[in-house]
Every structure is written in C-alpha cells, then in structure tokens.
GROMACS .gro file of N, CA and C in nm:
model
  507
    1MET      N    1  -0.035   0.258   2.181
    1MET     CA    2  -0.154   0.303   2.115
    1MET      C    3  -0.271   0.208   2.144
    2VAL      N    4  -0.240   0.078   2.146
    2VAL     CA    5  -0.344  -0.021   2.174
    2VAL      C    6  -0.394  -0.006   2.317
    3LEU      N    7  -0.301   0.014   2.411
    3LEU     CA    8  -0.341   0.026   2.551
    3LEU      C    9  -0.428   0.149   2.576
    4LEU      N   10  -0.407   0.254   2.498
    4LEU     CA   11  -0.486   0.376   2.516
    4LEU      C   12  -0.634   0.352   2.487
    5LEU      N   13  -0.665   0.255   2.404
    5LEU     CA   14  -0.805   0.223   2.375
    5LEU      C   15  -0.879   0.173   2.500
    6PHE      N   16  -0.804   0.112   2.590
    6PHE     CA   17  -0.865   0.054   2.710
    6PHE      C   18  -0.871   0.154   2.826
    7HIS      N   19  -0.815   0.270   2.807
    7HIS     CA   20  -0.811   0.369   2.913
    7HIS      C   21  -0.937   0.455   2.908
    8GLU      N   22  -1.008   0.457   3.018
    8GLU     CA   23  -1.125   0.543   3.030
    8GLU      C   24  -1.116   0.621   3.158
    9LYS      N   25  -1.164   0.744   3.158
    9LYS     CA   26  -1.156   0.828   3.276
    9LYS      C   27  -1.256   0.785   3.383
   10GLN      N   28  -1.369   0.731   3.342
   10GLN     CA   29  -1.470   0.693   3.439
   10GLN      C   30  -1.431   0.560   3.504
   11GLU      N   31  -1.473   0.546   3.628
   11GLU     CA   32  -1.453   0.418   3.698
   11GLU      C   33  -1.562   0.323   3.650
   12ARG      N   34  -1.521   0.207   3.603
   12ARG     CA   35  -1.619   0.108   3.558
   12ARG      C   36  -1.602  -0.017   3.640
   13VAL      N   37  -1.711  -0.085   3.664
   13VAL     CA   38  -1.706  -0.211   3.737
   13VAL      C   39  -1.653  -0.320   3.645
   14ASP      N   40  -1.706  -0.326   3.525
   14ASP     CA   41  -1.659  -0.426   3.430
   14ASP      C   42  -1.558  -0.361   3.334
   15PRO      N   43  -1.445  -0.427   3.310
   15PRO     CA   44  -1.343  -0.370   3.221
   15PRO      C   45  -1.393  -0.365   3.076
   16ILE      N   46  -1.340  -0.269   3.001
   16ILE     CA   47  -1.375  -0.255   2.860
   16ILE      C   48  -1.326  -0.379   2.787
   17SER      N   49  -1.407  -0.430   2.695
   17SER     CA   50  -1.372  -0.547   2.615
   17SER      C   51  -1.382  -0.508   2.468
   18LEU      N   52  -1.274  -0.531   2.395
   18LEU     CA   53  -1.270  -0.498   2.251
   18LEU      C   54  -1.226  -0.621   2.172
   19THR      N   55  -1.284  -0.639   2.055
   19THR     CA   56  -1.242  -0.750   1.969
   19THR      C   57  -1.120  -0.705   1.886
   20TYR      N   58  -1.054  -0.804   1.829
   20TYR     CA   59  -0.939  -0.775   1.743
   20TYR      C   60  -0.981  -0.681   1.629
   21SER      N   61  -1.095  -0.708   1.569
   21SER     CA   62  -1.143  -0.627   1.456
   21SER      C   63  -1.167  -0.482   1.497
   22GLU      N   64  -1.225  -0.462   1.617
   22GLU     CA   65  -1.248  -0.326   1.667
   22GLU      C   66  -1.117  -0.252   1.691
   23ILE      N   67  -1.022  -0.323   1.751
   23ILE     CA   68  -0.890  -0.262   1.778
   23ILE      C   69  -0.823  -0.224   1.647
   24LYS      N   70  -0.831  -0.313   1.548
   24LYS     CA   71  -0.770  -0.287   1.417
   24LYS      C   72  -0.834  -0.164   1.352
   25ALA      N   73  -0.968  -0.155   1.359
   25ALA     CA   74  -1.039  -0.042   1.298
   25ALA      C   75  -1.004   0.089   1.368
   26ARG      N   76  -0.995   0.088   1.501
   26ARG     CA   77  -0.969   0.211   1.575
   26ARG      C   78  -0.824   0.259   1.565
   27THR      N   79  -0.730   0.165   1.558
   27THR     CA   80  -0.589   0.205   1.556
   27THR      C   81  -0.534   0.223   1.415
   28GLY      N   82  -0.584   0.144   1.319
   28GLY     CA   83  -0.532   0.152   1.183
   28GLY      C   84  -0.396   0.085   1.168
   29ILE      N   85  -0.359   0.002   1.265
   29ILE     CA   86  -0.230  -0.069   1.260
   29ILE      C   87  -0.242  -0.187   1.164
   30GLU      N   88  -0.135  -0.212   1.089
   30GLU     CA   89  -0.130  -0.324   0.995
   30GLU      C   90  -0.159  -0.456   1.068
   31ALA      N   91  -0.227  -0.550   1.002
   31ALA     CA   92  -0.276  -0.673   1.063
   31ALA      C   93  -0.167  -0.754   1.134
   32GLU      N   94  -0.057  -0.782   1.066
   32GLU     CA   95   0.049  -0.864   1.126
   32GLU      C   96   0.113  -0.794   1.246
   33GLU      N   97   0.134  -0.664   1.233
   33GLU     CA   98   0.193  -0.586   1.343
   33GLU      C   99   0.098  -0.585   1.462
   34LEU      N  100  -0.031  -0.569   1.438
   34LEU     CA  101  -0.129  -0.568   1.546
   34LEU      C  102  -0.136  -0.704   1.615
   35ARG      N  103  -0.131  -0.812   1.537
   35ARG     CA  104  -0.132  -0.946   1.597
   35ARG      C  105  -0.011  -0.965   1.688
   36ARG      N  106   0.105  -0.922   1.642
   36ARG     CA  107   0.228  -0.933   1.721
   36ARG      C  108   0.216  -0.850   1.849
   37THR      N  109   0.162  -0.729   1.838
   37THR     CA  110   0.147  -0.642   1.953
   37THR      C  111   0.051  -0.702   2.056
   38LEU      N  112  -0.063  -0.751   2.008
   38LEU     CA  113  -0.161  -0.810   2.099
   38LEU      C  114  -0.108  -0.938   2.163
   39GLN      N  115  -0.031  -1.016   2.089
   39GLN     CA  116   0.032  -1.135   2.148
   39GLN      C  117   0.127  -1.094   2.260
   40SER      N  118   0.203  -0.987   2.238
   40SER     CA  119   0.297  -0.939   2.339
   40SER      C  120   0.224  -0.893   2.465
   41LEU      N  121   0.111  -0.827   2.446
   41LEU     CA  122   0.037  -0.772   2.560
   41LEU      C  123  -0.048  -0.876   2.633
   42ALA      N  124  -0.096  -0.976   2.562
   42ALA     CA  125  -0.189  -1.071   2.622
   42ALA      C  126  -0.133  -1.212   2.642
   43CYS      N  127  -0.026  -1.247   2.570
   43CYS     CA  128   0.023  -1.385   2.575
   43CYS      C  129   0.168  -1.395   2.621
   44GLY      N  130   0.234  -1.283   2.641
   44GLY     CA  131   0.375  -1.284   2.677
   44GLY      C  132   0.397  -1.307   2.825
   45LYS      N  133   0.518  -1.277   2.870
   45LYS     CA  134   0.554  -1.293   3.011
   45LYS      C  135   0.473  -1.198   3.098
   46VAL      N  136   0.463  -1.073   3.054
   46VAL     CA  137   0.387  -0.970   3.126
   46VAL      C  138   0.251  -0.959   3.056
   47ARG      N  139   0.145  -1.004   3.122
   47ARG     CA  140   0.012  -1.006   3.059
   47ARG      C  141  -0.072  -0.889   3.109
   48VAL      N  142  -0.062  -0.779   3.037
   48VAL     CA  143  -0.135  -0.658   3.071
   48VAL      C  144  -0.281  -0.670   3.027
   49LEU      N  145  -0.303  -0.740   2.917
   49LEU     CA  146  -0.439  -0.762   2.866
   49LEU      C  147  -0.478  -0.908   2.885
   50SER      N  148  -0.609  -0.931   2.900
   50SER     CA  149  -0.663  -1.067   2.903
   50SER      C  150  -0.723  -1.096   2.766
   51LYS      N  151  -0.713  -1.221   2.724
   51LYS     CA  152  -0.762  -1.259   2.591
   51LYS      C  153  -0.863  -1.372   2.606
   52GLU      N  154  -0.974  -1.360   2.535
   52GLU     CA  155  -1.075  -1.466   2.530
   52GLU      C  156  -1.095  -1.507   2.385
   53PRO      N  157  -1.089  -1.627   2.344
   53PRO     CA  158  -1.051  -1.744   2.422
   53PRO      C  159  -0.901  -1.747   2.446
   54LYS      N  160  -0.862  -1.819   2.550
   54LYS     CA  161  -0.719  -1.830   2.585
   54LYS      C  162  -0.644  -1.900   2.470
   55GLY      N  163  -0.519  -1.867   2.455
   55GLY     CA  164  -0.438  -1.930   2.351
   55GLY      C  165  -0.330  -1.835   2.302
   56ARG      N  166  -0.237  -1.887   2.224
   56ARG     CA  167  -0.124  -1.808   2.175
   56ARG      C  168  -0.158  -1.726   2.051
   57ASP      N  169  -0.242  -1.779   1.963
   57ASP     CA  170  -0.271  -1.712   1.837
   57ASP      C  171  -0.386  -1.613   1.853
   58VAL      N  172  -0.380  -1.507   1.771
   58VAL     CA  173  -0.482  -1.403   1.775
   58VAL      C  174  -0.570  -1.417   1.651
   59ALA      N  175  -0.702  -1.438   1.674
   59ALA     CA  176  -0.798  -1.450   1.564
   59ALA      C  177  -0.880  -1.321   1.555
   60ASP      N  178  -0.952  -1.305   1.445
   60ASP     CA  179  -1.030  -1.183   1.422
   60ASP      C  180  -1.141  -1.162   1.524
   61ASN      N  181  -1.194  -1.269   1.582
   61ASN     CA  182  -1.306  -1.254   1.676
   61ASN      C  183  -1.264  -1.264   1.822
   62ASP      N  184  -1.134  -1.268   1.852
   62ASP     CA  185  -1.086  -1.272   1.990
   62ASP      C  186  -1.118  -1.142   2.061
   63LYS      N  187  -1.152  -1.153   2.191
   63LYS     CA  188  -1.184  -1.035   2.272
   63LYS      C  189  -1.070  -1.008   2.368
   64PHE      N  190  -1.039  -0.880   2.384
   64PHE     CA  191  -0.932  -0.838   2.474
   64PHE      C  192  -0.989  -0.741   2.577
   65SER      N  193  -0.940  -0.753   2.699
   65SER     CA  194  -0.979  -0.660   2.805
   65SER      C  195  -0.860  -0.640   2.897
   66VAL      N  196  -0.869  -0.537   2.982
   66VAL     CA  197  -0.760  -0.509   3.076
   66VAL      C  198  -0.754  -0.622   3.178
   67ASN      N  199  -0.636  -0.670   3.206
   67ASN     CA  200  -0.616  -0.777   3.303
   67ASN      C  201  -0.618  -0.714   3.443
   68THR      N  202  -0.730  -0.725   3.511
   68THR     CA  203  -0.743  -0.665   3.644
   68THR      C  204  -0.660  -0.738   3.748
   69GLU      N  205  -0.618  -0.860   3.718
   69GLU     CA  206  -0.535  -0.940   3.809
   69GLU      C  207  -0.387  -0.900   3.803
   70PHE      N  208  -0.350  -0.824   3.700
   70PHE     CA  209  -0.208  -0.791   3.679
   70PHE      C  210  -0.157  -0.697   3.788
   71LYS      N  211  -0.046  -0.735   3.849
   71LYS     CA  212   0.021  -0.652   3.949
   71LYS      C  213   0.171  -0.663   3.927
   72SER      N  214   0.242  -0.555   3.951
   72SER     CA  215   0.387  -0.556   3.939
   72SER      C  216   0.445  -0.465   4.046
   73LYS      N  217   0.554  -0.510   4.109
   73LYS     CA  218   0.620  -0.428   4.210
   73LYS      C  219   0.698  -0.314   4.146
   74ALA      N  220   0.738  -0.334   4.021
   74ALA     CA  221   0.818  -0.234   3.951
   74ALA      C  222   0.732  -0.114   3.910
   75TYR      N  223   0.793   0.003   3.915
   75TYR     CA  224   0.725   0.125   3.874
   75TYR      C  225   0.706   0.125   3.722
   76ARG      N  226   0.806   0.074   3.651
   76ARG     CA  227   0.801   0.061   3.505
   76ARG      C  228   0.811  -0.086   3.471
   77ILE      N  229   0.740  -0.127   3.370
   77ILE     CA  230   0.752  -0.265   3.324
   77ILE      C  231   0.796  -0.266   3.179
   78LYS      N  232   0.865  -0.370   3.143
   78LYS     CA  233   0.910  -0.384   3.004
   78LYS      C  234   0.833  -0.497   2.940
   79ILE      N  235   0.769  -0.467   2.829
   79ILE     CA  236   0.693  -0.568   2.755
   79ILE      C  237   0.772  -0.602   2.630
   80ASN      N  238   0.818  -0.726   2.625
   80ASN     CA  239   0.897  -0.770   2.510
   80ASN      C  240   0.807  -0.799   2.392
   81SER      N  241   0.849  -0.757   2.276
   81SER     CA  242   0.774  -0.783   2.153
   81SER      C  243   0.799  -0.926   2.108
   82ILE      N  244   0.693  -0.995   2.074
   82ILE     CA  245   0.705  -1.133   2.026
   82ILE      C  246   0.747  -1.131   1.880
   83GLN      N  247   0.846  -1.212   1.848
   83GLN     CA  248   0.895  -1.221   1.710
   83GLN      C  249   0.807  -1.317   1.631
   84MET      N  250   0.766  -1.274   1.512
   84MET     CA  251   0.687  -1.362   1.425
   84MET      C  252   0.782  -1.455   1.351
   85LYS      N  253   0.729  -1.571   1.314
   85LYS     CA  254   0.809  -1.667   1.238
   85LYS      C  255   0.829  -1.613   1.096
   86GLU      N  256   0.946  -1.642   1.044
   86GLU     CA  257   0.980  -1.599   0.909
   86GLU      C  258   0.901  -1.682   0.808
   87THR      N  259   0.844  -1.617   0.709
   87THR     CA  260   0.768  -1.690   0.606
   87THR      C  261   0.867  -1.761   0.514
   88ALA      N  262   0.816  -1.853   0.434
   88ALA     CA  263   0.901  -1.930   0.343
   88ALA      C  264   0.969  -1.837   0.242
   89LYS      N  265   0.895  -1.736   0.193
   89LYS     CA  266   0.952  -1.642   0.096
   89LYS      C  267   1.063  -1.559   0.160
   90GLU      N  268   1.039  -1.509   0.282
   90GLU     CA  269   1.141  -1.431   0.353
   90GLU      C  270   1.264  -1.516   0.380
   91ASN      N  271   1.241  -1.642   0.419
   91ASN     CA  272   1.351  -1.734   0.445
   91ASN      C  273   1.434  -1.755   0.319
   92LYS      N  274   1.366  -1.776   0.205
   92LYS     CA  275   1.435  -1.796   0.077
   92LYS      C  276   1.515  -1.671   0.040
   93ASP      N  277   1.454  -1.553   0.056
   93ASP     CA  278   1.521  -1.426   0.024
   93ASP      C  279   1.645  -1.407   0.112
   94THR      N  280   1.631  -1.442   0.240
   94THR     CA  281   1.744  -1.429   0.333
   94THR      C  282   1.859  -1.519   0.291
   95HIS      N  283   1.827  -1.644   0.257
   95HIS     CA  284   1.932  -1.737   0.216
   95HIS      C  285   2.000  -1.692   0.086
   96GLU      N  286   1.922  -1.638  -0.008
   96GLU     CA  287   1.981  -1.588  -0.132
   96GLU      C  288   2.075  -1.471  -0.104
   97LYS      N  289   2.034  -1.381  -0.014
   97LYS     CA  290   2.117  -1.265   0.021
   97LYS      C  291   2.247  -1.310   0.088
   98ILE      N  292   2.236  -1.407   0.177
   98ILE     CA  293   2.355  -1.461   0.245
   98ILE      C  294   2.448  -1.525   0.143
   99PHE      N  295   2.390  -1.604   0.050
   99PHE     CA  296   2.471  -1.670  -0.053
   99PHE      C  297   2.545  -1.566  -0.137
  100GLN      N  298   2.474  -1.459  -0.175
  100GLN     CA  299   2.535  -1.351  -0.256
  100GLN      C  300   2.649  -1.284  -0.179
  101ASP      N  301   2.626  -1.253  -0.052
  101ASP     CA  302   2.730  -1.190   0.031
  101ASP      C  303   2.852  -1.280   0.043
  102ARG      N  304   2.828  -1.410   0.059
  102ARG     CA  305   2.939  -1.504   0.073
  102ARG      C  306   3.018  -1.515  -0.056
  103GLN      N  307   2.951  -1.504  -0.170
  103GLN     CA  308   3.023  -1.507  -0.297
  103GLN      C  309   3.120  -1.390  -0.304
  104TYR      N  310   3.075  -1.273  -0.265
  104TYR     CA  311   3.163  -1.155  -0.266
  104TYR      C  312   3.281  -1.174  -0.170
  105GLN      N  313   3.254  -1.234  -0.054
  105GLN     CA  314   3.361  -1.258   0.043
  105GLN      C  315   3.463  -1.358  -0.012
  106ILE      N  316   3.416  -1.461  -0.080
  106ILE     CA  317   3.507  -1.560  -0.139
  106ILE      C  318   3.592  -1.493  -0.246
  107ASP      N  319   3.527  -1.415  -0.334
  107ASP     CA  320   3.601  -1.345  -0.439
  107ASP      C  321   3.709  -1.255  -0.380
  108ALA      N  322   3.673  -1.179  -0.278
  108ALA     CA  323   3.768  -1.087  -0.216
  108ALA      C  324   3.885  -1.163  -0.153
  109ALA      N  325   3.856  -1.276  -0.088
  109ALA     CA  326   3.961  -1.355  -0.025
  109ALA      C  327   4.055  -1.415  -0.129
  110VAL      N  328   4.000  -1.464  -0.240
  110VAL     CA  329   4.084  -1.521  -0.347
  110VAL      C  330   4.176  -1.413  -0.403
  111VAL      N  331   4.121  -1.296  -0.431
  111VAL     CA  332   4.202  -1.187  -0.487
  111VAL      C  333   4.309  -1.144  -0.388
  112ARG      N  334   4.274  -1.134  -0.259
  112ARG     CA  335   4.371  -1.096  -0.156
  112ARG      C  336   4.487  -1.195  -0.151
  113ILE      N  337   4.453  -1.324  -0.148
  113ILE     CA  338   4.556  -1.428  -0.139
  113ILE      C  339   4.643  -1.427  -0.264
  114MET      N  340   4.582  -1.422  -0.381
  114MET     CA  341   4.659  -1.426  -0.505
  114MET      C  342   4.741  -1.300  -0.526
  115LYS      N  343   4.693  -1.188  -0.478
  115LYS     CA  344   4.769  -1.063  -0.490
  115LYS      C  345   4.898  -1.072  -0.408
  116ALA      N  346   4.887  -1.138  -0.292
  116ALA     CA  347   5.005  -1.153  -0.206
  116ALA      C  348   5.101  -1.259  -0.260
  117ARG      N  349   5.048  -1.369  -0.313
  117ARG     CA  350   5.132  -1.483  -0.354
  117ARG      C  351   5.169  -1.483  -0.501
  118LYS      N  352   5.095  -1.415  -0.586
  118LYS     CA  353   5.114  -1.407  -0.732
  118LYS      C  354   5.087  -1.539  -0.803
  119THR      N  355   5.144  -1.652  -0.757
  119THR     CA  356   5.123  -1.783  -0.818
  119THR      C  357   5.097  -1.883  -0.707
  120LEU      N  358   4.995  -1.969  -0.729
  120LEU     CA  359   4.959  -2.064  -0.623
  120LEU      C  360   4.886  -2.182  -0.685
  121SER      N  361   4.908  -2.302  -0.629
  121SER     CA  362   4.837  -2.420  -0.679
  121SER      C  363   4.694  -2.420  -0.625
  122HIS      N  364   4.610  -2.495  -0.691
  122HIS     CA  365   4.468  -2.501  -0.654
  122HIS      C  366   4.451  -2.548  -0.509
  123ASN      N  367   4.520  -2.656  -0.472
  123ASN     CA  368   4.506  -2.711  -0.336
  123ASN      C  369   4.550  -2.613  -0.229
  124LEU      N  370   4.661  -2.543  -0.252
  124LEU     CA  371   4.709  -2.444  -0.154
  124LEU      C  372   4.613  -2.325  -0.145
  125LEU      N  373   4.560  -2.283  -0.258
  125LEU     CA  374   4.464  -2.173  -0.259
  125LEU      C  375   4.338  -2.210  -0.181
  126VAL      N  376   4.286  -2.329  -0.205
  126VAL     CA  377   4.165  -2.374  -0.135
  126VAL      C  378   4.191  -2.386   0.016
  127SER      N  379   4.306  -2.442   0.054
  127SER     CA  380   4.336  -2.455   0.198
  127SER      C  381   4.351  -2.317   0.263
  128GLU      N  382   4.411  -2.223   0.193
  128GLU     CA  383   4.425  -2.086   0.243
  128GLU      C  384   4.287  -2.019   0.256
  129LEU      N  385   4.200  -2.046   0.162
  129LEU     CA  386   4.064  -1.991   0.168
  129LEU      C  387   3.989  -2.045   0.290
  130PHE      N  388   4.002  -2.175   0.316
  130PHE     CA  389   3.936  -2.233   0.434
  130PHE      C  390   3.986  -2.167   0.563
  131LYS      N  391   4.114  -2.131   0.567
  131LYS     CA  392   4.169  -2.063   0.686
  131LYS      C  393   4.112  -1.922   0.701
  132GLN      N  394   4.097  -1.852   0.589
  132GLN     CA  395   4.055  -1.711   0.595
  132GLN      C  396   3.906  -1.690   0.608
  133LEU      N  397   3.826  -1.777   0.548
  133LEU     CA  398   3.682  -1.756   0.549
  133LEU      C  399   3.623  -1.793   0.685
  134LYS      N  400   3.531  -1.711   0.732
  134LYS     CA  401   3.473  -1.730   0.865
  134LYS      C  402   3.342  -1.810   0.860
  135PHE      N  403   3.306  -1.863   0.746
  135PHE     CA  404   3.185  -1.944   0.732
  135PHE      C  405   3.222  -2.073   0.661
  136PRO      N  406   3.143  -2.179   0.681
  136PRO     CA  407   3.175  -2.306   0.614
  136PRO      C  408   3.148  -2.296   0.464
  137ALA      N  409   3.250  -2.323   0.387
  137ALA     CA  410   3.238  -2.316   0.241
  137ALA      C  411   3.263  -2.454   0.181
  138LYS      N  412   3.193  -2.484   0.074
  138LYS     CA  413   3.211  -2.611   0.005
  138LYS      C  414   3.319  -2.594  -0.101
  139PRO      N  415   3.402  -2.696  -0.120
  139PRO     CA  416   3.507  -2.686  -0.221
  139PRO      C  417   3.453  -2.656  -0.362
  140GLN      N  418   3.336  -2.711  -0.396
  140GLN     CA  419   3.281  -2.685  -0.530
  140GLN      C  420   3.239  -2.538  -0.544
  141ASP      N  421   3.192  -2.475  -0.433
  141ASP     CA  422   3.159  -2.333  -0.439
  141ASP      C  423   3.285  -2.249  -0.460
  142LEU      N  424   3.394  -2.288  -0.392
  142LEU     CA  425   3.520  -2.216  -0.409
  142LEU      C  426   3.570  -2.230  -0.553
  143LYS      N  427   3.557  -2.349  -0.608
  143LYS     CA  428   3.601  -2.372  -0.746
  143LYS      C  429   3.521  -2.286  -0.844
  144LYS      N  430   3.389  -2.276  -0.821
  144LYS     CA  431   3.305  -2.191  -0.907
  144LYS      C  432   3.349  -2.046  -0.900
  145ARG      N  433   3.381  -1.998  -0.780
  145ARG     CA  434   3.423  -1.858  -0.764
  145ARG      C  435   3.559  -1.835  -0.830
  146ILE      N  436   3.648  -1.934  -0.821
  146ILE     CA  437   3.779  -1.922  -0.887
  146ILE      C  438   3.759  -1.917  -1.039
  147GLU      N  439   3.672  -2.003  -1.092
  147GLU     CA  440   3.641  -2.003  -1.236
  147GLU      C  441   3.582  -1.868  -1.278
  148SER      N  442   3.498  -1.812  -1.193
  148SER     CA  443   3.439  -1.681  -1.222
  148SER      C  444   3.547  -1.573  -1.229
  149LEU      N  445   3.642  -1.580  -1.139
  149LEU     CA  446   3.753  -1.482  -1.140
  149LEU      C  447   3.842  -1.501  -1.263
  150ILE      N  448   3.856  -1.625  -1.309
  150ILE     CA  449   3.932  -1.650  -1.432
  150ILE      C  450   3.858  -1.589  -1.550
  151ASP      N  451   3.725  -1.609  -1.556
  151ASP     CA  452   3.644  -1.551  -1.663
  151ASP      C  453   3.651  -1.398  -1.664
  152ARG      N  454   3.658  -1.339  -1.545
  152ARG     CA  455   3.662  -1.194  -1.535
  152ARG      C  456   3.806  -1.139  -1.542
  153GLU      N  457   3.900  -1.230  -1.569
  153GLU     CA  458   4.041  -1.198  -1.592
  153GLU      C  459   4.112  -1.137  -1.471
  154TYR      N  460   4.078  -1.189  -1.352
  154TYR     CA  461   4.156  -1.157  -1.232
  154TYR      C  462   4.267  -1.259  -1.214
  155LEU      N  463   4.238  -1.382  -1.260
  155LEU     CA  464   4.334  -1.492  -1.251
  155LEU      C  465   4.345  -1.558  -1.388
  156GLU      N  466   4.454  -1.635  -1.403
  156GLU     CA  467   4.466  -1.721  -1.521
  156GLU      C  468   4.534  -1.851  -1.479
  157ARG      N  469   4.511  -1.955  -1.557
  157ARG     CA  470   4.575  -2.084  -1.531
  157ARG      C  471   4.715  -2.084  -1.594
  158ASP      N  472   4.805  -2.157  -1.530
  158ASP     CA  473   4.939  -2.172  -1.584
  158ASP      C  474   4.930  -2.259  -1.710
  159GLU      N  475   5.009  -2.225  -1.812
  159GLU     CA  476   5.000  -2.298  -1.939
  159GLU      C  477   5.054  -2.441  -1.929
  160GLN      N  478   5.159  -2.464  -1.848
  160GLN     CA  479   5.216  -2.598  -1.834
  160GLN      C  480   5.136  -2.684  -1.735
  161ASN      N  481   5.092  -2.624  -1.622
  161ASN     CA  482   5.021  -2.699  -1.519
  161ASN      C  483   4.888  -2.628  -1.489
  162THR      N  484   4.776  -2.689  -1.527
  162THR     CA  485   4.646  -2.622  -1.515
  162THR      C  486   4.596  -2.613  -1.371
  163SER      N  487   4.663  -2.679  -1.278
  163SER     CA  488   4.620  -2.670  -1.137
  163SER      C  489   4.689  -2.553  -1.066
  164ILE      N  490   4.765  -2.474  -1.139
  164ILE     CA  491   4.832  -2.357  -1.081
  164ILE      C  492   4.768  -2.231  -1.139
  165TYR      N  493   4.739  -2.138  -1.049
  165TYR     CA  494   4.676  -2.010  -1.087
  165TYR      C  495   4.776  -1.898  -1.075
  166LYS      N  496   4.764  -1.800  -1.165
  166LYS     CA  497   4.849  -1.680  -1.161
  166LYS      C  498   4.757  -1.559  -1.145
  167TYR      N  499   4.804  -1.464  -1.064
  167TYR     CA  500   4.728  -1.341  -1.044
  167TYR      C  501   4.760  -1.244  -1.156
  168LEU      N  502   4.657  -1.183  -1.215
  168LEU     CA  503   4.675  -1.082  -1.318
  168LEU      C  504   4.650  -0.944  -1.257
  169ALA      N  505   4.747  -0.855  -1.267
  169ALA     CA  506   4.732  -0.722  -1.206
  169ALA      C  507   4.636  -0.635  -1.283
   0.00000   0.00000   0.00000
C-alpha cells in the first residue's frame, strides 16, 4: 500500500518525495506499523525506498522517495519485515504468561507422577520433576506448586513422615 503512493503513470525526472506524515495521512496505517513498514522498505537489506535523513529510525519529518539506484536480478524480491523491540509492558506480560503456563505444567507433572507412584518422598518427587520438566525450574517453585496441590486436596502429607506425599484419587 505504501509503495503504491510512489507509483505514478507519468514519467518524471525527479522521483516523488513524501514525508512520513503525508504517508500516514494517505494510507491510514497505524503509526507503529507504518514505522516498521518504512524501516523495512528504506533501511533493510533490500532498499526500495530512499530515506532523508539517513538512519535507522523513522521520524515524523523524514522524507521518502523511490530509490532509483535499486536494481535486482530477481524477477521477484522478498522484503523482510523488521521486528520492533518489545516494550517493557509487553515483556512483563510475556514473562507472566510464561510463568503461569509453567505453573500448570508443574502441577500436571506432579499429578502424573503421584498418580503413577501413589506415595513418594519429597526428594524423589523433586528429582522426578526435574527429569520430566523441559524448562529450568527452581526447587522453591516446585515446593510452592506441591503445597498448592496439597491445599487443593490432590496430595496429602504422610502423618508419620511429613516429607512423604500421598496421592488422593
């Protein structure tokens, strides 16, 4: 859509030049998406557009024009989209989601192991969990999940030895 703005039927000596603000107004594309698109077209490996002033970041007053120097032997070219950096909020949300998913995986692994073994000591359960889980888990996180399963009555502690857990059907 952005490239279509630069296409004109008439032959011109000087290429069309548009600012970021003009492109945004004409296309109606969201600001971050448009910045990413223009970076891909003007700053990536394949530079179809020229950008003034030169640089990686796209500002509101930057000017873009067709890169008349661009040549490619290929009939079709592939323009890779530049990935934007994750914001602090997105990063935090991602880590929270991963932590939540891992809690469910730990719970499922504990229940699977205890369902098969019926009775198991804390140390054996933790070592079995380390074998089954595909991500690095901290022993204190495993202990919290085991305590949670005890609270939810999936497991109980042995009355004589508190380091032994029993599975409740």
